[in-house]
CSV table of C-alpha atoms in Angstrom, one decimal:
chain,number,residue,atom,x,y,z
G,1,UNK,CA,36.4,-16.2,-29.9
G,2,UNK,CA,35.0,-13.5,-31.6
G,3,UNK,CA,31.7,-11.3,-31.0
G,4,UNK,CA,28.9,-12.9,-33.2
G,5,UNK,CA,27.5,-11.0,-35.8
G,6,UNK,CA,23.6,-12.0,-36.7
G,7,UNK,CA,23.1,-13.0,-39.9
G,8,UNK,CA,23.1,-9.8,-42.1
G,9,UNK,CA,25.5,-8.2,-40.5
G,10,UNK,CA,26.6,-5.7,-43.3
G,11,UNK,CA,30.1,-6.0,-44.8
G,12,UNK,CA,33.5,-3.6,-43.6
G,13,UNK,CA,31.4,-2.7,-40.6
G,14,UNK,CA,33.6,-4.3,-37.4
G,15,UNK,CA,31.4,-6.2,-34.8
G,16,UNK,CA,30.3,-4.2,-32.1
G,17,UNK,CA,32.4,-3.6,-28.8
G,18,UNK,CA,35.8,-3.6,-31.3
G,19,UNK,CA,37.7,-0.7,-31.5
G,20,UNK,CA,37.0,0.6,-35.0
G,21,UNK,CA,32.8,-0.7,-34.6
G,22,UNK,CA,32.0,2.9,-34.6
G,23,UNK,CA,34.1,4.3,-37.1
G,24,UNK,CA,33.4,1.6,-40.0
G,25,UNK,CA,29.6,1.8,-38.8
G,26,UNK,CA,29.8,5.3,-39.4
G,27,UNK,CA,31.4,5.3,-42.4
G,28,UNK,CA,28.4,2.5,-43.7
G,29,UNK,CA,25.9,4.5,-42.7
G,30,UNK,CA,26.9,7.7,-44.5
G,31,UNK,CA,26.9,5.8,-48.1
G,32,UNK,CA,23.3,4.7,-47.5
G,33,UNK,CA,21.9,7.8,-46.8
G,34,UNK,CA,21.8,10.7,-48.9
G,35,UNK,CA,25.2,12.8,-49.6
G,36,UNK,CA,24.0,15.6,-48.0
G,37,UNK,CA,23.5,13.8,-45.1
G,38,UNK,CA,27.3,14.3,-44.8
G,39,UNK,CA,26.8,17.9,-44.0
G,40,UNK,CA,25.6,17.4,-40.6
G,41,UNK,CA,28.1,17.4,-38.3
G,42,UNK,CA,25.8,16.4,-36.0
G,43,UNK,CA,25.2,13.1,-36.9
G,44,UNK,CA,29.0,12.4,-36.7
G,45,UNK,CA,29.7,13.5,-33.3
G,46,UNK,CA,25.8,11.2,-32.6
G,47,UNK,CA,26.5,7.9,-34.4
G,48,UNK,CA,23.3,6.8,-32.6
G,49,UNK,CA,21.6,10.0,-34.2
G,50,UNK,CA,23.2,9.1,-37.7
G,51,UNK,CA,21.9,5.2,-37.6
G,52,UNK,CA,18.3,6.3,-36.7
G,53,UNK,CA,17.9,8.7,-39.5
G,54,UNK,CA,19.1,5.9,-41.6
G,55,UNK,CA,16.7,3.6,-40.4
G,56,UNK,CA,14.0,5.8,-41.3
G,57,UNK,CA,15.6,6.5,-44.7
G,58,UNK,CA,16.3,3.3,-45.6
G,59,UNK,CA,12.3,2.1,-44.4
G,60,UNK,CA,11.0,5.3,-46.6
G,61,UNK,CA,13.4,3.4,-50.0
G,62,UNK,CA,11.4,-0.2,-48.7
G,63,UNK,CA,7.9,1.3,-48.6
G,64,UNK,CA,8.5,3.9,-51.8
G,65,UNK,CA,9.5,0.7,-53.7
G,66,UNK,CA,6.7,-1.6,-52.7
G,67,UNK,CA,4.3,1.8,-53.7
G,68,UNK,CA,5.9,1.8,-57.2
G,69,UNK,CA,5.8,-2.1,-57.5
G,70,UNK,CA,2.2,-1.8,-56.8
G,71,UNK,CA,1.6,1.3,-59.4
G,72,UNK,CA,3.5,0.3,-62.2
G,73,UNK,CA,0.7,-1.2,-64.4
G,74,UNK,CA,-1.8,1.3,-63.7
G,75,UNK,CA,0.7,4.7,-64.1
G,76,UNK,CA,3.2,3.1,-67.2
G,77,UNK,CA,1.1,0.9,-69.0
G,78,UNK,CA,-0.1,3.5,-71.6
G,79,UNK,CA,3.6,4.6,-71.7
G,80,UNK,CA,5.5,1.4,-72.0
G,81,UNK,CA,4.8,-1.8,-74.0
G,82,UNK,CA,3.9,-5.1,-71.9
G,83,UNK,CA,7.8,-6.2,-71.8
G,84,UNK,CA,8.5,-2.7,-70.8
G,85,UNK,CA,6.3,-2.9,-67.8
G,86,UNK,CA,7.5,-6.4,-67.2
G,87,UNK,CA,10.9,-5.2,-67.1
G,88,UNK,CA,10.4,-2.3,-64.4
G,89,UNK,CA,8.6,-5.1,-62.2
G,90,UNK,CA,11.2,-7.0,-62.2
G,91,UNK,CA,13.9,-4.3,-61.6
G,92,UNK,CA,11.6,-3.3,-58.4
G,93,UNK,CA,11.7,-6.7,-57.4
G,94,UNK,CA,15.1,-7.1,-57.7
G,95,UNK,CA,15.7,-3.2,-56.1
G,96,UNK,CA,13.0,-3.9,-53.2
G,97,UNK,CA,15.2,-7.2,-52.1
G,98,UNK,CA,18.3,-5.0,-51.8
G,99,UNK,CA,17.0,-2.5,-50.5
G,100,UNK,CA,15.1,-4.3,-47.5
G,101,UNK,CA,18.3,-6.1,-47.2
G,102,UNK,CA,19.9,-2.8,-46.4
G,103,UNK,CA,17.1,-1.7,-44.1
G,104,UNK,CA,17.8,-4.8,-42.0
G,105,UNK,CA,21.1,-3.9,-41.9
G,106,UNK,CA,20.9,-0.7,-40.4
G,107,UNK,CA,18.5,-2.0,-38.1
G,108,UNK,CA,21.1,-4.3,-36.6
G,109,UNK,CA,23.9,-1.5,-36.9
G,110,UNK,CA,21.4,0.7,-34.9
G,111,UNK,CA,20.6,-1.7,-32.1
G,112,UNK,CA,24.8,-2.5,-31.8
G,113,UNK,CA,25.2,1.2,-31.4
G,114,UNK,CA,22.6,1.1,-28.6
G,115,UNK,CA,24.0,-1.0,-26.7
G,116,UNK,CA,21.9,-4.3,-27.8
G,117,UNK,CA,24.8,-7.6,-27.6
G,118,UNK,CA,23.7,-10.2,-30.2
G,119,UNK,CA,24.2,-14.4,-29.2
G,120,UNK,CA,23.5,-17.1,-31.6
G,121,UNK,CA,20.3,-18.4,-31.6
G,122,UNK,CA,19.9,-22.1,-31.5
């Protein structure tokens, strides 16, 4: 039987305890932070390192796109027409889903790398 994996586990990363967990984590993690992120060898030779600078990346996207959902009206409605305005709402919806999708992700990719074994909940 294979390890679980909790629902939003993200996809190409291997489930923990394999042999390539840390290598496909890795490889996740770098294409959700920033690219220059990339520069650090640090945070290669530190997966642990690398997922918690993540996390706080990925919770700084969540909260700057609930800021912006709750702005838009007030700093683009002189700018935009009503549909306009409609249409970045929705696009923050649609980007604020994703993106605390993501952030979930990490989360469990972080607590894997630490060590945390996940078991099916009934």
């Amino acid at each position: 039987m294979g390890a679980y994996l909790p629902p939003g586990w993200p996809t190409g990363v291997h489930p923990p305890g394999s042999d390539d967990f840390e290598t496909t984590a890795v490889a996740w993690l770098l294409e959700i932070v920033p690219p220059d992120y990339r520069l650090h060898g640090v945070l290669r030779r530190h997966p642990v390192a690398l997922a918690a600078m993540a996390r706080h990346h990925t919770s700084a996207c969540v909260e700057g796109a609930r800021a912006g959902y709750r702005t838009v009206r007030t700093e683009l409605a002189e700018e935009l027409p009503p549909h306009a305005v409609d249409a970045v709402l929705t696009a923050y919806r649609t980007e604020g889903r994703r993106l605390a999708a993501v952030a979930r992700a990490v989360a469990l990719v972080e607590r894997a790398m630490r060590g945390e074994v996940f078991t099916p909940r009934l």
